[in-house]
Amino acid sequence: LSVVVQNGDMVVATWAGWTTGSIIPQWAGSTAGWTTLVNQELTYGGVAPHSHAAMIYRAGLAAGTYTFTPPVLVNGGGDDGTFFVTVIRGASTVSPVRSGTLNSNRTTGASGYTTSNTIAMSAACTAGDLLLAMAMEENTVQSANAGFTDPPTGWTSEGVTQDASLLVPCQLSSRVAGSAGTFSTTWNWADPATDQTSAIIVAFHQ
């Protein structure tokens, strides 16, 4: 995925994925200069599948065209996921406030699934901060349309994947904080067999 940046822009890469084996996320090429915001993996009792969510950023880029490749999932099979690349204009320095959650309703022999995920910031941001929030869900029954909230109320959609047959349904949103405070958001979906879900929320302060 190629993007054009101006001097001082920041690039944020967000990944939501799933694999039948152990995930080893690897960003193509060197990760030098990148800062990891959230990098989390969910299993249930060490049993596959594994759900994974990550967000990294790189600030102070020189003007030009950059190509970004999603993580390579190693030691797995049947892998899928969604990769977002966001350019934040003029954000050369940041003081990120971040939070990440992982939830699993799946245990051996158990039933019952979740149809929503709510995440709140781990600390207060300031007015004018740019917020990015992403949620994903992984299911046990294929579904053509997960019915993922797009976007949550008060947010702007940056992209959504609804195909729960071939991909990991997920949604990325943004908003500008109109005031200082701790923000939260909730996603809902109609997918009836979600057993793992992850969410990330991050504030970028210039």
Tab-separated table of C-alpha atoms in Angstrom:
chain	number	residue	atom	x	y	z
A	1	LEU	CA	0.000	0.000	0.000
A	2	SER	CA	1.587	3.281	-1.146
A	3	VAL	CA	0.900	6.730	0.335
A	4	VAL	CA	2.209	10.212	-0.458
A	5	VAL	CA	3.430	12.260	2.508
A	6	GLN	CA	4.609	15.820	2.975
A	7	ASN	CA	7.516	16.975	5.124
A	8	GLY	CA	6.775	16.354	8.790
A	9	ASP	CA	3.829	14.029	8.233
A	10	MET	CA	3.261	11.018	10.457
A	11	VAL	CA	2.160	7.590	9.259
A	12	VAL	CA	0.162	5.216	11.463
A	13	ALA	CA	-0.107	1.548	10.464
A	14	THR	CA	-2.873	-0.570	11.999
A	15	TRP	CA	-3.260	-4.339	11.639
A	16	ALA	CA	-6.064	-6.717	12.627
A	17	GLY	CA	-5.532	-10.371	11.829
A	18	TRP	CA	-6.074	-14.028	12.599
A	19	THR	CA	-4.083	-17.221	12.114
A	20	THR	CA	-4.467	-20.908	12.846
A	21	GLY	CA	-1.001	-21.014	14.390
A	22	SER	CA	1.235	-18.889	16.545
A	23	ILE	CA	1.512	-15.329	15.269
A	24	ILE	CA	4.871	-13.672	14.833
A	25	PRO	CA	4.062	-10.219	13.439
A	26	GLN	CA	6.831	-8.891	11.245
A	27	TRP	CA	6.667	-5.604	9.368
A	28	ALA	CA	8.279	-5.889	5.949
A	29	GLY	CA	11.708	-4.303	5.852
A	30	SER	CA	13.287	-2.518	8.792
A	31	THR	CA	11.140	-1.293	11.678
A	32	ALA	CA	13.822	1.204	12.688
A	33	GLY	CA	12.229	4.577	13.391
A	34	TRP	CA	8.812	3.089	14.178
A	35	THR	CA	7.207	3.284	17.610
A	36	THR	CA	4.867	0.525	18.792
A	37	LEU	CA	1.663	1.802	20.362
A	38	VAL	CA	-0.270	-1.434	20.843
A	39	ASN	CA	0.817	-4.976	19.984
A	40	GLN	CA	-1.416	-7.701	21.363
A	41	GLU	CA	-2.303	-11.319	20.700
A	42	LEU	CA	-5.192	-13.353	22.046
A	43	THR	CA	-5.434	-17.103	22.433
A	44	TYR	CA	-7.665	-19.203	24.626
A	45	GLY	CA	-5.658	-21.629	26.715
A	46	GLY	CA	-2.868	-21.561	24.149
A	47	VAL	CA	-5.177	-23.091	21.540
A	48	ALA	CA	-5.445	-21.610	18.037
A	49	PRO	CA	-6.889	-19.563	16.438
A	50	HIS	CA	-5.015	-16.478	17.531
A	51	SER	CA	-6.405	-12.968	17.094
A	52	HIS	CA	-3.946	-10.144	16.750
A	53	ALA	CA	-4.156	-6.331	16.767
A	54	ALA	CA	-1.302	-3.867	16.417
A	55	MET	CA	-0.727	-0.154	15.829
A	56	ILE	CA	2.643	1.457	15.131
A	57	TYR	CA	3.636	4.924	13.940
A	58	ARG	CA	6.534	6.795	12.385
A	59	ALA	CA	6.874	10.568	12.710
A	60	GLY	CA	8.870	13.284	10.959
A	61	LEU	CA	8.939	11.676	7.521
A	62	ALA	CA	10.479	13.472	4.560
A	63	ALA	CA	8.233	14.254	1.599
A	64	GLY	CA	7.812	11.410	-0.855
A	65	THR	CA	5.933	8.224	-1.678
A	66	TYR	CA	6.205	5.384	0.805
A	67	THR	CA	5.114	1.780	0.411
A	68	PHE	CA	3.990	-0.187	3.475
A	69	THR	CA	3.433	-3.922	3.721
A	70	PRO	CA	1.362	-5.636	6.423
A	71	PRO	CA	2.935	-8.069	8.894
A	72	VAL	CA	3.951	-11.477	7.639
A	73	LEU	CA	2.238	-14.165	9.709
A	74	VAL	CA	4.782	-16.903	10.309
A	75	ASN	CA	4.236	-20.493	11.518
A	76	GLY	CA	0.542	-20.310	10.731
A	77	GLY	CA	-1.940	-21.221	8.072
A	78	GLY	CA	-5.277	-19.972	6.858
A	79	ASP	CA	-4.159	-16.457	7.733
A	80	ASP	CA	-6.190	-13.342	6.992
A	81	GLY	CA	-6.526	-9.789	8.201
A	82	THR	CA	-6.936	-6.115	7.352
A	83	PHE	CA	-4.193	-3.489	7.113
A	84	PHE	CA	-4.823	0.274	7.415
A	85	VAL	CA	-2.291	3.049	6.725
A	86	THR	CA	-3.216	6.560	7.933
A	87	VAL	CA	-1.298	9.750	7.153
A	88	ILE	CA	-1.596	12.492	9.791
A	89	ARG	CA	-0.658	15.796	8.199
A	90	GLY	CA	1.852	17.924	10.079
A	91	ALA	CA	2.065	15.676	13.131
A	92	SER	CA	5.845	15.546	13.454
A	93	THR	CA	5.845	15.055	17.231
A	94	VAL	CA	3.316	13.197	19.336
A	95	SER	CA	2.554	12.386	22.940
A	96	PRO	CA	0.249	9.410	22.420
A	97	VAL	CA	-2.283	8.273	24.978
A	98	ARG	CA	-3.151	4.688	24.254
A	99	SER	CA	-5.167	1.703	25.371
A	100	GLY	CA	-5.833	-1.782	24.071
A	101	THR	CA	-8.178	-4.573	25.084
A	102	LEU	CA	-8.557	-8.219	24.150
A	103	ASN	CA	-11.638	-10.270	24.997
A	104	SER	CA	-12.405	-13.944	24.492
A	105	ASN	CA	-15.645	-15.789	25.182
A	106	ARG	CA	-14.295	-19.055	23.861
A	107	THR	CA	-13.224	-21.855	26.185
A	108	THR	CA	-13.268	-25.567	25.554
A	109	GLY	CA	-16.807	-26.865	25.593
A	110	ALA	CA	-18.311	-23.468	26.404
A	111	SER	CA	-20.921	-21.535	24.447
A	112	GLY	CA	-21.975	-17.920	24.347
A	113	TYR	CA	-20.656	-15.153	22.126
A	114	THR	CA	-20.214	-11.411	22.272
A	115	THR	CA	-21.759	-8.907	19.841
A	116	SER	CA	-19.988	-5.717	20.922
A	117	ASN	CA	-16.715	-4.249	22.147
A	118	THR	CA	-16.222	-1.054	24.169
A	119	ILE	CA	-12.861	0.594	24.734
A	120	ALA	CA	-11.865	3.643	26.796
A	121	MET	CA	-8.664	5.677	26.757
A	122	SER	CA	-6.117	4.889	29.445
A	123	ALA	CA	-5.601	8.602	30.188
A	124	ALA	CA	-7.126	11.953	29.275
A	125	CYS	CA	-6.272	13.679	26.016
A	126	THR	CA	-6.362	17.423	25.320
A	127	ALA	CA	-8.694	19.408	23.084
A	128	GLY	CA	-7.668	19.195	19.443
A	129	ASP	CA	-6.014	15.781	19.731
A	130	LEU	CA	-6.614	13.352	16.892
A	131	LEU	CA	-8.112	10.044	18.057
A	132	LEU	CA	-7.873	6.755	16.179
A	133	ALA	CA	-9.872	3.708	17.254
A	134	MET	CA	-10.028	0.227	15.761
A	135	ALA	CA	-11.952	-2.927	16.662
A	136	MET	CA	-11.951	-6.415	15.175
A	137	GLU	CA	-13.779	-9.686	15.755
A	138	GLU	CA	-13.093	-13.301	14.841
A	139	ASN	CA	-15.844	-15.888	14.547
A	140	THR	CA	-16.419	-19.612	14.388
A	141	VAL	CA	-19.167	-19.534	11.749
A	142	GLN	CA	-18.651	-17.918	8.357
A	143	SER	CA	-20.854	-14.941	7.568
A	144	ALA	CA	-21.012	-12.858	4.393
A	145	ASN	CA	-21.741	-9.613	6.278
A	146	ALA	CA	-20.758	-9.122	9.903
A	147	GLY	CA	-22.878	-5.967	10.246
A	148	PHE	CA	-20.043	-4.097	11.951
A	149	THR	CA	-20.813	-0.567	13.231
A	150	ASP	CA	-19.406	1.850	10.640
A	151	PRO	CA	-18.689	4.265	12.169
A	152	PRO	CA	-19.481	4.449	15.896
A	153	THR	CA	-21.573	7.484	16.871
A	154	GLY	CA	-19.535	10.691	16.810
A	155	TRP	CA	-16.669	9.188	14.805
A	156	THR	CA	-15.626	9.291	11.123
A	157	SER	CA	-15.047	6.025	9.270
A	158	GLU	CA	-11.552	5.425	7.914
A	159	GLY	CA	-12.412	1.973	6.607
A	160	VAL	CA	-14.319	-1.212	7.366
A	161	THR	CA	-14.172	-4.910	6.468
A	162	GLN	CA	-17.516	-6.707	6.777
A	163	ASP	CA	-16.677	-10.058	5.164
A	164	ALA	CA	-16.629	-12.630	7.962
A	165	SER	CA	-16.176	-15.524	5.542
A	166	LEU	CA	-12.737	-14.749	4.138
A	167	LEU	CA	-11.465	-11.879	6.275
A	168	VAL	CA	-11.384	-10.595	9.846
A	169	PRO	CA	-14.222	-8.047	10.214
A	170	CYS	CA	-12.841	-4.800	11.583
A	171	GLN	CA	-13.421	-1.044	11.561
A	172	LEU	CA	-11.109	1.985	11.900
A	173	SER	CA	-12.454	5.407	12.930
A	174	SER	CA	-11.107	8.860	13.706
A	175	ARG	CA	-12.293	11.995	15.458
A	176	VAL	CA	-10.872	15.262	16.757
A	177	ALA	CA	-11.320	15.735	20.488
A	178	GLY	CA	-13.535	18.768	20.988
A	179	SER	CA	-12.509	19.023	24.617
A	180	ALA	CA	-10.051	17.511	27.072
A	181	GLY	CA	-11.081	14.216	28.591
A	182	THR	CA	-11.085	10.437	28.416
A	183	PHE	CA	-12.985	9.196	25.371
A	184	SER	CA	-14.521	5.801	24.770
A	185	THR	CA	-16.382	4.140	21.949
A	186	THR	CA	-18.455	1.029	21.284
A	187	TRP	CA	-18.795	-1.169	18.218
A	188	ASN	CA	-21.638	-3.598	17.631
A	189	TRP	CA	-22.076	-6.316	15.020
A	190	ALA	CA	-24.663	-8.829	13.885
A	191	ASP	CA	-22.210	-11.710	13.440
A	192	PRO	CA	-23.749	-14.399	15.683
A	193	ALA	CA	-20.625	-16.425	16.471
A	194	THR	CA	-17.887	-14.035	17.572
A	195	ASP	CA	-15.547	-15.661	20.052
A	196	GLN	CA	-12.589	-13.246	20.054
A	197	THR	CA	-12.461	-9.464	19.762
A	198	SER	CA	-9.796	-6.783	20.067
A	199	ALA	CA	-9.941	-2.986	20.237
A	200	ILE	CA	-7.420	-0.157	20.201
A	201	ILE	CA	-7.843	3.568	20.921
A	202	VAL	CA	-5.012	6.106	20.671
A	203	ALA	CA	-4.824	9.914	20.955
A	204	PHE	CA	-2.170	11.834	19.032
A	205	HIS	CA	-1.203	15.221	20.464
A	206	GLN	CA	0.736	17.726	18.367
